[in-house]
Amino acid sequence: MRAILILTVLCCYSMQAQEHYAGINTSQRTGIISGALNPAELVNITSENEANIITFSANFTNNKMAFSQLWGDREFTDLLFDGNAPANLNADLEILGPSFAFKKGKWAFAITTAGKTKANIKDINPQLGRAVIADSGVDSLAAAAAVLVDYNQSAAATTWGEIGLSAAREIYSDNGHTLNAGVTFKVLFPGSYARMYSSNFTGTIEGYTGGIGLTDASTSLNFAYSGSLGNDFTDSGNFTNYFGNGPHGFAVDFGFNYRWKQETDTGYRINVGLSFRNLGSMKFRDSGNESNTYVLNVPQGEYLNLNQFANVSTISQIEALLLQSGYAKITKQSNDFVAKLPAMFSLYADVKVYNAWYITGYLQQKLVSDVSQNQIPAQNTVTLIPRFSPGKYEFFAPLSSNEISGFAAGLGVRYGGFFIGSGSVLTALLSDGDTHQADAYLGFRWAF
């Protein structure tokens, strides 16, 4: 357990979620980033050719700690497992590497590269978390005993690379109204993976003569790991291992775009898009792969000492301690396993209000439940983006709400092909850091 907590914490410190590129991906200056949101938008790129030099976006959301608390005296895990509500956290990093797009008549094409890291904690019981990270004794618990009833809990980190081939076409045009369609086929390169999942967790955590123990407990446990994350969670470089293991997966994005163009210039009155993304999966194949399922049963009056997990650094150490305790029995072993991408649906509309003033509405909805143990999670998000876009430069202010950390307000600016922004910086500044999310993005693309 502690090793999984460590890997998620380290990943969070290496990046600081709402949706990626909030505000810039629906910019008036349509480009490769717009195509990542909806392949049909490639038809609308503002030049014949565009090259992405380097772009990144890093996001962090949670339901427990304010951003300002991260710089205080309390440990990260103490903040994460404070209170009685289950701990939820998402952190992810997306790097859009060298990419190129071009238009040819009614067609548009692109080749893109990307590296992605996602880490998450979902519904971890805070009493269990405090017990595992405690050195000894019951003082770390809010009460002398904590009862767990039918809990499903998970923690995971995944890295992978993508090479995408996109094609889009204008399929209808009449009197300023256009309809486009596009698709992106993505070859996936699994990097590293680590996961802990427990289902139907019941039991009691309480103090006993040996420290803090788990008694009258039962659950099904799965531990899986691949690549560098299976060996070492303390090296932050392991969270950016993207293309090391070759192509072992496939995914597809597709979408549609409607645009009502203005009569007097190249702008539009309204731009609407619908897209489905990350429809696919990847298989982790590595000589060091492990995916083991256990049944854990601790009789009432007997104790699994939770303090012994306080200093472990790998999943294999956790497995060894569980087997040595005599309370865990392995029921299934395998070497190759599949991770499903965070499939999602996006709907957006950018409307011209007056002169250079626009407003965008954006909805992101996950297509599958996060309950499955091999599912990389996504977040449901709603965003409203007022923007001022007279041409070469642009200012925008995304106002978002997501299912984990709630509301946040941000700012962004674009000048030509350069852009920088955050979906939460306004909330952080106006609330003195009392926000449950942080994010930033930066990039440069060249149109010619």
Short mmCIF file of C-alpha atoms in Angstrom, two decimals:
data_model
loop_
_atom_site.label_atom_id
_atom_site.label_comp_id
_atom_site.label_asym_id
_atom_site.label_seq_id
_atom_site.Cartn_x
_atom_site.Cartn_y
_atom_site.Cartn_z
CA MET A 1 0.00 0.00 0.00
CA ARG A 2 2.66 2.52 0.98
CA ALA A 3 4.55 1.93 -2.26
CA ILE A 4 1.46 2.83 -4.26
CA LEU A 5 0.99 5.96 -2.14
CA ILE A 6 4.62 6.88 -2.78
CA LEU A 7 4.35 6.51 -6.55
CA THR A 8 1.24 8.71 -6.70
CA VAL A 9 2.72 11.35 -4.40
CA LEU A 10 5.94 11.54 -6.44
CA CYS A 11 3.96 11.84 -9.64
CA CYS A 12 1.96 14.71 -8.15
CA TYR A 13 5.11 16.55 -7.11
CA SER A 14 6.52 16.23 -10.63
CA MET A 15 3.48 18.00 -12.15
CA GLN A 16 1.21 20.62 -10.91
CA ALA A 17 -6.98 18.39 -13.47
CA GLN A 18 -9.16 19.93 -15.41
CA GLU A 19 -9.17 19.19 -19.12
CA HIS A 20 -5.84 19.88 -20.80
CA TYR A 21 -5.28 23.21 -22.58
CA ALA A 22 -8.51 24.76 -21.27
CA GLY A 23 -9.22 27.79 -23.46
CA ILE A 24 -6.46 27.40 -26.03
CA ASN A 25 -7.85 24.20 -27.59
CA THR A 26 -10.99 26.12 -28.65
CA SER A 27 -9.06 29.22 -29.71
CA GLN A 28 -9.89 31.28 -32.81
CA ARG A 29 -6.43 30.28 -34.04
CA THR A 30 -7.24 26.69 -34.94
CA GLY A 31 -4.26 24.34 -35.03
CA ILE A 32 -2.84 20.97 -34.04
CA ILE A 33 -4.01 21.34 -30.43
CA SER A 34 -7.55 21.88 -31.71
CA GLY A 35 -7.13 18.68 -33.73
CA ALA A 36 -6.15 16.81 -30.57
CA LEU A 37 -9.51 17.82 -29.10
CA ASN A 38 -11.42 17.09 -32.32
CA PRO A 39 -9.75 15.75 -35.51
CA ALA A 40 -12.42 17.49 -37.63
CA GLU A 41 -10.98 20.87 -36.57
CA LEU A 42 -7.88 20.23 -38.70
CA VAL A 43 -9.85 21.46 -41.73
CA ASN A 44 -10.03 24.85 -40.00
CA ILE A 45 -6.30 25.40 -39.36
CA THR A 46 -5.48 29.02 -40.08
CA SER A 47 -2.59 28.35 -42.49
CA GLU A 48 -1.68 25.81 -45.14
CA ASN A 49 0.88 24.21 -42.81
CA GLU A 50 1.48 24.11 -39.06
CA ALA A 51 4.30 22.60 -37.03
CA ASN A 52 4.09 22.05 -33.29
CA ILE A 53 7.49 22.65 -31.70
CA ILE A 54 6.81 21.66 -28.08
CA THR A 55 3.71 21.87 -25.92
CA PHE A 56 2.97 20.60 -22.43
CA SER A 57 0.12 20.63 -19.95
CA ALA A 58 0.27 19.47 -16.32
CA ASN A 59 -2.75 19.09 -14.03
CA PHE A 60 -3.43 18.16 -10.41
CA THR A 61 -6.80 17.82 -8.62
CA ASN A 62 -7.84 16.37 -5.30
CA ASN A 63 -10.68 16.53 -2.81
CA LYS A 64 -8.68 16.96 0.41
CA MET A 65 -5.91 19.55 0.44
CA ALA A 66 -5.67 23.17 -0.64
CA PHE A 67 -2.75 24.06 -2.89
CA SER A 68 -1.32 26.45 -0.27
CA GLN A 69 -1.06 23.58 2.24
CA LEU A 70 1.53 21.81 0.08
CA TRP A 71 4.10 24.41 1.14
CA GLY A 72 3.34 24.07 4.86
CA ASP A 73 4.87 21.89 7.57
CA ARG A 74 2.50 18.92 7.26
CA GLU A 75 3.42 15.89 5.22
CA PHE A 76 1.63 15.33 1.90
CA THR A 77 0.19 12.00 3.06
CA ASP A 78 -1.04 13.54 6.33
CA LEU A 79 -3.04 16.08 4.32
CA LEU A 80 -4.30 13.47 1.86
CA PHE A 81 -5.67 11.18 4.58
CA ASP A 82 -7.07 13.87 6.85
CA GLY A 83 -10.73 13.65 7.90
CA ASN A 84 -13.19 10.86 7.18
CA ALA A 85 -14.07 11.31 3.48
CA PRO A 86 -12.43 8.88 1.02
CA ALA A 87 -9.32 10.33 -0.65
CA ASN A 88 -9.51 11.04 -4.39
CA LEU A 89 -6.69 12.50 -6.46
CA ASN A 90 -5.82 12.83 -10.14
CA ALA A 91 -2.55 14.05 -11.60
CA ASP A 92 -1.49 13.95 -15.22
CA LEU A 93 1.09 15.30 -17.60
CA GLU A 94 0.66 15.57 -21.36
CA ILE A 95 3.49 16.48 -23.73
CA LEU A 96 2.68 17.13 -27.38
CA GLY A 97 5.94 16.58 -29.20
CA PRO A 98 7.07 17.40 -32.75
CA SER A 99 3.98 17.31 -34.95
CA PHE A 100 2.97 18.54 -38.39
CA ALA A 101 -0.36 19.32 -40.10
CA PHE A 102 -1.22 20.55 -43.59
CA LYS A 103 -4.24 21.30 -45.76
CA LYS A 104 -4.84 20.16 -49.33
CA GLY A 105 -8.07 21.42 -50.87
CA LYS A 106 -10.97 20.21 -48.74
CA TRP A 107 -8.70 17.75 -46.93
CA ALA A 108 -6.35 18.14 -43.96
CA PHE A 109 -3.79 15.69 -42.60
CA ALA A 110 -1.55 15.51 -39.54
CA ILE A 111 1.07 13.35 -37.89
CA THR A 112 1.48 13.88 -34.16
CA THR A 113 3.58 12.56 -31.27
CA ALA A 114 2.68 12.67 -27.59
CA GLY A 115 3.82 11.38 -24.20
CA LYS A 116 1.34 10.98 -21.34
CA THR A 117 1.52 10.27 -17.62
CA LYS A 118 -1.54 9.67 -15.43
CA ALA A 119 -1.65 8.90 -11.71
CA ASN A 120 -4.69 8.58 -9.53
CA ILE A 121 -5.99 7.61 -6.12
CA LYS A 122 -9.66 6.65 -5.97
CA ASP A 123 -11.73 6.23 -2.80
CA ILE A 124 -8.84 5.31 -0.49
CA ASN A 125 -10.15 4.98 3.06
CA PRO A 126 -8.42 7.70 5.12
CA GLN A 127 -8.27 5.59 8.31
CA LEU A 128 -6.52 2.84 6.38
CA GLY A 129 -4.16 5.39 4.83
CA ARG A 130 -3.26 6.89 8.21
CA ALA A 131 -2.71 3.44 9.69
CA VAL A 132 -0.35 2.39 6.89
CA ILE A 133 1.82 5.52 7.00
CA ALA A 134 2.01 5.57 10.82
CA ASP A 135 5.15 4.32 12.50
CA SER A 136 3.37 2.75 15.49
CA GLY A 137 0.60 3.20 18.01
CA VAL A 138 -2.99 4.39 17.57
CA ASP A 139 -2.38 8.13 17.93
CA SER A 140 -2.42 8.57 14.17
CA LEU A 141 -6.02 7.39 13.99
CA ALA A 142 -8.95 9.71 14.55
CA ALA A 143 -10.45 7.02 16.78
CA ALA A 144 -9.20 3.86 18.44
CA ALA A 145 -11.09 1.77 15.90
CA ALA A 146 -12.21 2.36 12.33
CA VAL A 147 -14.61 0.07 10.51
CA LEU A 148 -14.36 -0.42 6.74
CA VAL A 149 -17.53 -1.59 4.98
CA ASP A 150 -17.60 -2.82 1.38
CA TYR A 151 -14.92 -0.47 0.04
CA ASN A 152 -13.55 -0.52 -3.51
CA GLN A 153 -10.20 1.31 -3.55
CA SER A 154 -7.48 1.83 -6.13
CA ALA A 155 -4.24 3.66 -6.81
CA ALA A 156 -2.35 3.58 -10.09
CA ALA A 157 0.19 5.29 -12.35
CA THR A 158 0.58 4.82 -16.10
CA THR A 159 2.93 6.23 -18.75
CA TRP A 160 2.70 5.75 -22.50
CA GLY A 161 3.56 7.31 -25.86
CA GLU A 162 1.42 7.92 -28.93
CA ILE A 163 2.01 8.44 -32.64
CA GLY A 164 -1.14 9.67 -34.37
CA LEU A 165 -2.13 9.83 -38.04
CA SER A 166 -5.07 12.14 -38.73
CA ALA A 167 -7.29 12.90 -41.70
CA ALA A 168 -10.17 15.38 -41.92
CA ARG A 169 -12.41 16.63 -44.70
CA GLU A 170 -15.04 19.23 -45.37
CA ILE A 171 -18.15 17.19 -46.22
CA TYR A 172 -20.69 19.98 -46.68
CA SER A 173 -20.51 23.69 -47.50
CA ASP A 174 -23.34 26.06 -48.41
CA ASN A 175 -23.80 29.80 -47.95
CA GLY A 176 -21.27 30.11 -45.12
CA HIS A 177 -22.29 26.90 -43.33
CA THR A 178 -19.70 24.10 -43.28
CA LEU A 179 -19.63 20.60 -41.81
CA ASN A 180 -16.36 18.71 -41.31
CA ALA A 181 -15.47 15.21 -40.16
CA GLY A 182 -12.15 13.82 -38.99
CA VAL A 183 -10.44 10.79 -37.51
CA THR A 184 -7.13 10.07 -35.78
CA PHE A 185 -5.58 6.60 -35.59
CA LYS A 186 -3.10 6.29 -32.74
CA VAL A 187 -0.38 3.70 -32.27
CA LEU A 188 0.27 3.27 -28.53
CA PHE A 189 3.64 2.61 -26.88
CA PRO A 190 3.16 1.34 -23.29
CA GLY A 191 5.81 2.73 -20.97
CA SER A 192 5.47 1.92 -17.26
CA TYR A 193 2.58 0.83 -15.10
CA ALA A 194 1.77 0.19 -11.45
CA ARG A 195 -1.59 -0.53 -9.85
CA MET A 196 -3.16 -1.57 -6.56
CA TYR A 197 -6.83 -2.46 -6.49
CA SER A 198 -8.99 -3.87 -3.69
CA SER A 199 -12.65 -4.79 -4.03
CA ASN A 200 -15.32 -5.29 -1.36
CA PHE A 201 -12.88 -4.36 1.39
CA THR A 202 -14.38 -4.94 4.87
CA GLY A 203 -12.61 -4.98 8.21
CA THR A 204 -11.70 -3.16 11.39
CA ILE A 205 -8.57 -1.10 12.05
CA GLU A 206 -7.62 -0.85 15.70
CA GLY A 207 -4.71 -0.66 18.09
CA TYR A 208 -3.31 -3.82 19.66
CA THR A 209 -0.11 -4.81 21.46
CA GLY A 210 1.86 -4.95 18.20
CA GLY A 211 0.82 -1.50 16.95
CA ILE A 212 -2.01 -0.81 14.48
CA GLY A 213 -3.68 -3.87 13.02
CA LEU A 214 -6.38 -4.99 10.63
CA THR A 215 -8.79 -7.59 11.99
CA ASP A 216 -12.05 -9.28 10.96
CA ALA A 217 -11.16 -8.36 7.39
CA SER A 218 -11.68 -9.70 3.90
CA THR A 219 -10.99 -8.38 0.41
CA SER A 220 -9.78 -9.31 -3.05
CA LEU A 221 -6.48 -7.62 -3.97
CA ASN A 222 -4.76 -7.14 -7.29
CA PHE A 223 -1.22 -5.84 -7.76
CA ALA A 224 0.15 -5.20 -11.24
CA TYR A 225 3.32 -3.53 -12.45
CA SER A 226 5.42 -3.21 -15.59
CA GLY A 227 8.58 -1.40 -16.67
CA SER A 228 10.54 1.00 -14.50
CA LEU A 229 7.68 1.68 -12.08
CA GLY A 230 7.85 -1.97 -11.05
CA ASN A 231 11.40 -1.49 -9.81
CA ASP A 232 11.68 1.99 -8.33
CA PHE A 233 9.12 4.60 -7.31
CA THR A 234 11.68 7.06 -6.00
CA ASP A 235 13.10 8.11 -9.39
CA SER A 236 10.87 10.77 -10.96
CA GLY A 237 12.35 9.90 -14.36
CA ASN A 238 10.35 6.67 -14.29
CA PHE A 239 7.19 8.72 -14.73
CA THR A 240 8.29 9.95 -18.16
CA ASN A 241 9.16 6.62 -19.76
CA TYR A 242 7.03 6.87 -22.90
CA PHE A 243 8.40 5.01 -25.93
CA GLY A 244 10.70 2.39 -24.40
CA ASN A 245 8.74 -0.82 -25.06
CA GLY A 246 7.59 -0.63 -28.68
CA PRO A 247 4.06 -0.46 -30.13
CA HIS A 248 1.56 -2.66 -28.28
CA GLY A 249 -1.77 -0.90 -28.59
CA PHE A 250 -4.15 1.04 -30.77
CA ALA A 251 -6.77 3.76 -30.26
CA VAL A 252 -8.96 6.01 -32.36
CA ASP A 253 -10.42 9.52 -32.03
CA PHE A 254 -13.15 10.83 -34.31
CA GLY A 255 -15.32 13.93 -34.44
CA PHE A 256 -17.50 16.37 -36.33
CA ASN A 257 -17.42 20.15 -36.63
CA TYR A 258 -20.01 22.69 -37.73
CA ARG A 259 -19.06 26.29 -38.49
CA TRP A 260 -21.20 29.28 -39.47
CA LYS A 261 -18.78 31.66 -41.13
CA GLN A 262 -19.03 35.44 -41.23
CA GLU A 263 -19.70 37.09 -44.56
CA THR A 264 -17.16 39.92 -44.24
CA ASP A 265 -13.97 38.18 -43.03
CA THR A 266 -12.40 34.81 -42.23
CA GLY A 267 -13.93 34.57 -38.76
CA TYR A 268 -17.10 32.79 -37.68
CA ARG A 269 -20.31 33.44 -35.83
CA ILE A 270 -20.40 30.04 -34.21
CA ASN A 271 -18.12 27.01 -34.13
CA VAL A 272 -19.50 23.73 -32.71
CA GLY A 273 -17.70 20.43 -32.22
CA LEU A 274 -18.45 16.88 -31.10
CA SER A 275 -15.72 14.30 -30.55
CA PHE A 276 -15.06 10.85 -29.09
CA ARG A 277 -11.50 10.22 -27.95
CA ASN A 278 -9.23 7.48 -26.60
CA LEU A 279 -11.27 4.54 -27.85
CA GLY A 280 -8.71 1.79 -27.39
CA SER A 281 -6.31 -0.06 -25.13
CA MET A 282 -2.70 -1.17 -24.83
CA LYS A 283 -1.01 -4.34 -23.62
CA PHE A 284 1.99 -4.18 -21.30
CA ARG A 285 4.58 -6.78 -22.27
CA ASP A 286 7.80 -6.84 -20.32
CA SER A 287 10.03 -9.53 -18.86
CA GLY A 288 9.46 -8.02 -15.41
CA ASN A 289 5.67 -7.85 -15.69
CA GLU A 290 3.55 -9.10 -12.80
CA SER A 291 -0.21 -9.16 -12.27
CA ASN A 292 -1.21 -11.09 -9.15
CA THR A 293 -4.60 -11.48 -7.50
CA TYR A 294 -4.95 -12.38 -3.82
CA VAL A 295 -7.72 -13.20 -1.39
CA LEU A 296 -7.08 -11.66 2.04
CA ASN A 297 -8.87 -13.02 5.14
CA VAL A 298 -7.97 -11.92 8.67
CA PRO A 299 -10.08 -13.63 11.39
CA GLN A 300 -11.58 -11.60 14.21
CA GLY A 301 -9.17 -11.42 17.13
CA GLU A 302 -6.12 -11.87 14.88
CA TYR A 303 -4.22 -8.94 13.39
CA LEU A 304 -2.40 -8.06 10.19
CA ASN A 305 0.16 -5.50 11.38
CA LEU A 306 -0.23 -2.42 9.19
CA ASN A 307 2.88 -0.71 10.58
CA GLN A 308 5.12 -3.19 8.75
CA PHE A 309 4.13 -1.57 5.43
CA ALA A 310 5.37 1.89 6.49
CA ASN A 311 8.83 1.67 4.90
CA VAL A 312 8.38 -0.54 1.84
CA SER A 313 9.31 0.93 -1.55
CA THR A 314 8.12 -1.66 -4.11
CA ILE A 315 4.97 -3.64 -4.78
CA SER A 316 6.88 -6.92 -4.56
CA GLN A 317 7.78 -6.08 -0.95
CA ILE A 318 4.09 -5.57 -0.16
CA GLU A 319 3.26 -8.93 -1.74
CA ALA A 320 6.00 -10.67 0.22
CA LEU A 321 4.75 -9.26 3.54
CA LEU A 322 1.17 -10.29 2.78
CA LEU A 323 2.20 -13.85 1.94
CA GLN A 324 4.46 -14.07 5.00
CA SER A 325 1.56 -13.04 7.23
CA GLY A 326 -0.37 -16.17 6.26
CA TYR A 327 -3.58 -14.20 5.73
CA ALA A 328 -3.23 -13.78 1.94
CA LYS A 329 -3.45 -16.48 -0.69
CA ILE A 330 -2.62 -15.95 -4.33
CA THR A 331 -5.42 -16.99 -6.69
CA LYS A 332 -4.26 -15.83 -10.12
CA GLN A 333 -0.96 -14.95 -11.76
CA SER A 334 -0.22 -13.51 -15.22
CA ASN A 335 2.56 -11.64 -16.98
CA ASP A 336 0.80 -9.62 -19.67
CA PHE A 337 -2.08 -7.28 -18.91
CA VAL A 338 -4.17 -4.65 -20.65
CA ALA A 339 -4.84 -1.03 -19.71
CA LYS A 340 -7.86 0.73 -21.23
CA LEU A 341 -7.42 4.38 -22.24
CA PRO A 342 -9.61 7.07 -20.60
CA ALA A 343 -12.36 7.13 -23.24
CA MET A 344 -14.31 10.39 -23.27
CA PHE A 345 -16.92 12.40 -25.11
CA SER A 346 -16.52 16.16 -25.70
CA LEU A 347 -19.05 18.74 -26.85
CA TYR A 348 -18.27 22.45 -27.28
CA ALA A 349 -19.54 25.63 -28.91
CA ASP A 350 -17.68 28.93 -29.43
CA VAL A 351 -20.06 31.84 -30.14
CA LYS A 352 -19.24 35.36 -31.28
CA VAL A 353 -20.95 37.79 -28.89
CA TYR A 354 -19.83 41.22 -30.17
CA ASN A 355 -16.87 42.38 -32.30
CA ALA A 356 -13.84 40.47 -30.94
CA TRP A 357 -15.65 39.05 -27.89
CA TYR A 358 -16.50 35.36 -27.81
CA ILE A 359 -17.75 32.85 -25.28
CA THR A 360 -17.17 29.08 -25.30
CA GLY A 361 -19.09 26.32 -23.56
CA TYR A 362 -17.28 22.99 -23.12
CA LEU A 363 -18.46 19.63 -21.74
CA GLN A 364 -16.24 16.60 -21.15
CA GLN A 365 -17.87 13.33 -20.07
CA LYS A 366 -16.15 9.98 -19.48
CA LEU A 367 -17.66 7.12 -21.49
CA VAL A 368 -16.88 4.28 -19.07
CA SER A 369 -16.87 3.84 -15.31
CA ASP A 370 -13.58 4.09 -13.41
CA VAL A 371 -14.51 1.05 -11.29
CA SER A 372 -12.78 -1.48 -13.55
CA GLN A 373 -9.30 -2.24 -12.24
CA ASN A 374 -7.64 -1.93 -15.67
CA GLN A 375 -9.34 1.36 -16.59
CA ILE A 376 -7.25 4.55 -16.73
CA PRO A 377 -9.68 7.13 -15.27
CA ALA A 378 -11.00 10.37 -16.75
CA GLN A 379 -12.81 13.32 -15.18
CA ASN A 380 -16.19 14.85 -15.97
CA THR A 381 -15.75 18.58 -16.55
CA VAL A 382 -17.88 21.58 -17.51
CA THR A 383 -16.14 24.81 -18.62
CA LEU A 384 -17.28 28.30 -19.66
CA ILE A 385 -14.63 30.43 -21.42
CA PRO A 386 -15.08 34.16 -22.16
CA ARG A 387 -12.41 35.36 -24.59
CA PHE A 388 -11.21 38.49 -26.35
CA SER A 389 -9.71 37.61 -29.73
CA PRO A 390 -9.07 40.54 -32.10
CA GLY A 391 -6.60 38.58 -34.25
CA LYS A 392 -2.88 38.11 -33.60
CA TYR A 393 -3.33 38.02 -29.84
CA GLU A 394 -5.98 36.59 -27.55
CA PHE A 395 -6.98 36.63 -23.86
CA PHE A 396 -9.28 34.08 -22.24
CA ALA A 397 -10.51 33.07 -18.78
CA PRO A 398 -11.66 29.43 -18.36
CA LEU A 399 -14.21 28.90 -15.57
CA SER A 400 -14.43 25.17 -14.84
CA SER A 401 -16.01 22.67 -12.52
CA ASN A 402 -14.92 19.04 -12.25
CA GLU A 403 -16.18 16.10 -10.22
CA ILE A 404 -13.22 15.91 -7.81
CA SER A 405 -12.10 19.42 -6.87
CA GLY A 406 -15.09 21.56 -7.84
CA PHE A 407 -14.89 25.09 -9.28
CA ALA A 408 -11.79 26.92 -10.51
CA ALA A 409 -11.09 30.03 -12.58
CA GLY A 410 -8.02 30.64 -14.73
CA LEU A 411 -6.37 32.90 -17.27
CA GLY A 412 -4.57 32.43 -20.56
CA VAL A 413 -2.95 34.47 -23.30
CA ARG A 414 -1.88 33.80 -26.87
CA TYR A 415 0.35 35.87 -29.10
CA GLY A 416 0.76 34.43 -32.58
CA GLY A 417 1.79 30.81 -32.11
CA PHE A 418 2.93 31.21 -28.49
CA PHE A 419 0.52 30.57 -25.62
CA ILE A 420 0.59 30.18 -21.85
CA GLY A 421 -2.20 29.68 -19.38
CA SER A 422 -3.76 27.97 -16.39
CA GLY A 423 -7.28 26.84 -15.64
CA SER A 424 -6.97 27.59 -11.91
CA VAL A 425 -4.54 30.50 -11.40
CA LEU A 426 -7.29 33.06 -10.69
CA THR A 427 -8.78 30.89 -7.97
CA ALA A 428 -5.34 30.37 -6.43
CA LEU A 429 -4.57 34.10 -6.42
CA LEU A 430 -7.95 35.31 -5.17
CA SER A 431 -8.25 32.66 -2.46
CA ASP A 432 -4.63 32.85 -1.23
CA GLY A 433 -3.97 29.35 -2.51
CA ASP A 434 -7.15 27.84 -1.04
CA THR A 435 -7.89 25.75 -4.13
CA HIS A 436 -7.95 21.99 -4.60
CA GLN A 437 -6.44 22.01 -8.05
CA ALA A 438 -3.50 23.44 -9.94
CA ASP A 439 -2.56 23.32 -13.60
CA ALA A 440 -0.47 25.07 -16.21
CA TYR A 441 0.24 24.79 -19.91
CA LEU A 442 2.73 26.33 -22.32
CA GLY A 443 3.53 25.89 -25.98
CA PHE A 444 4.63 27.22 -29.33
CA ARG A 445 3.49 26.28 -32.83
CA TRP A 446 4.64 27.68 -36.17
CA ALA A 447 2.21 28.40 -39.01
CA PHE A 448 3.50 28.85 -42.58
#
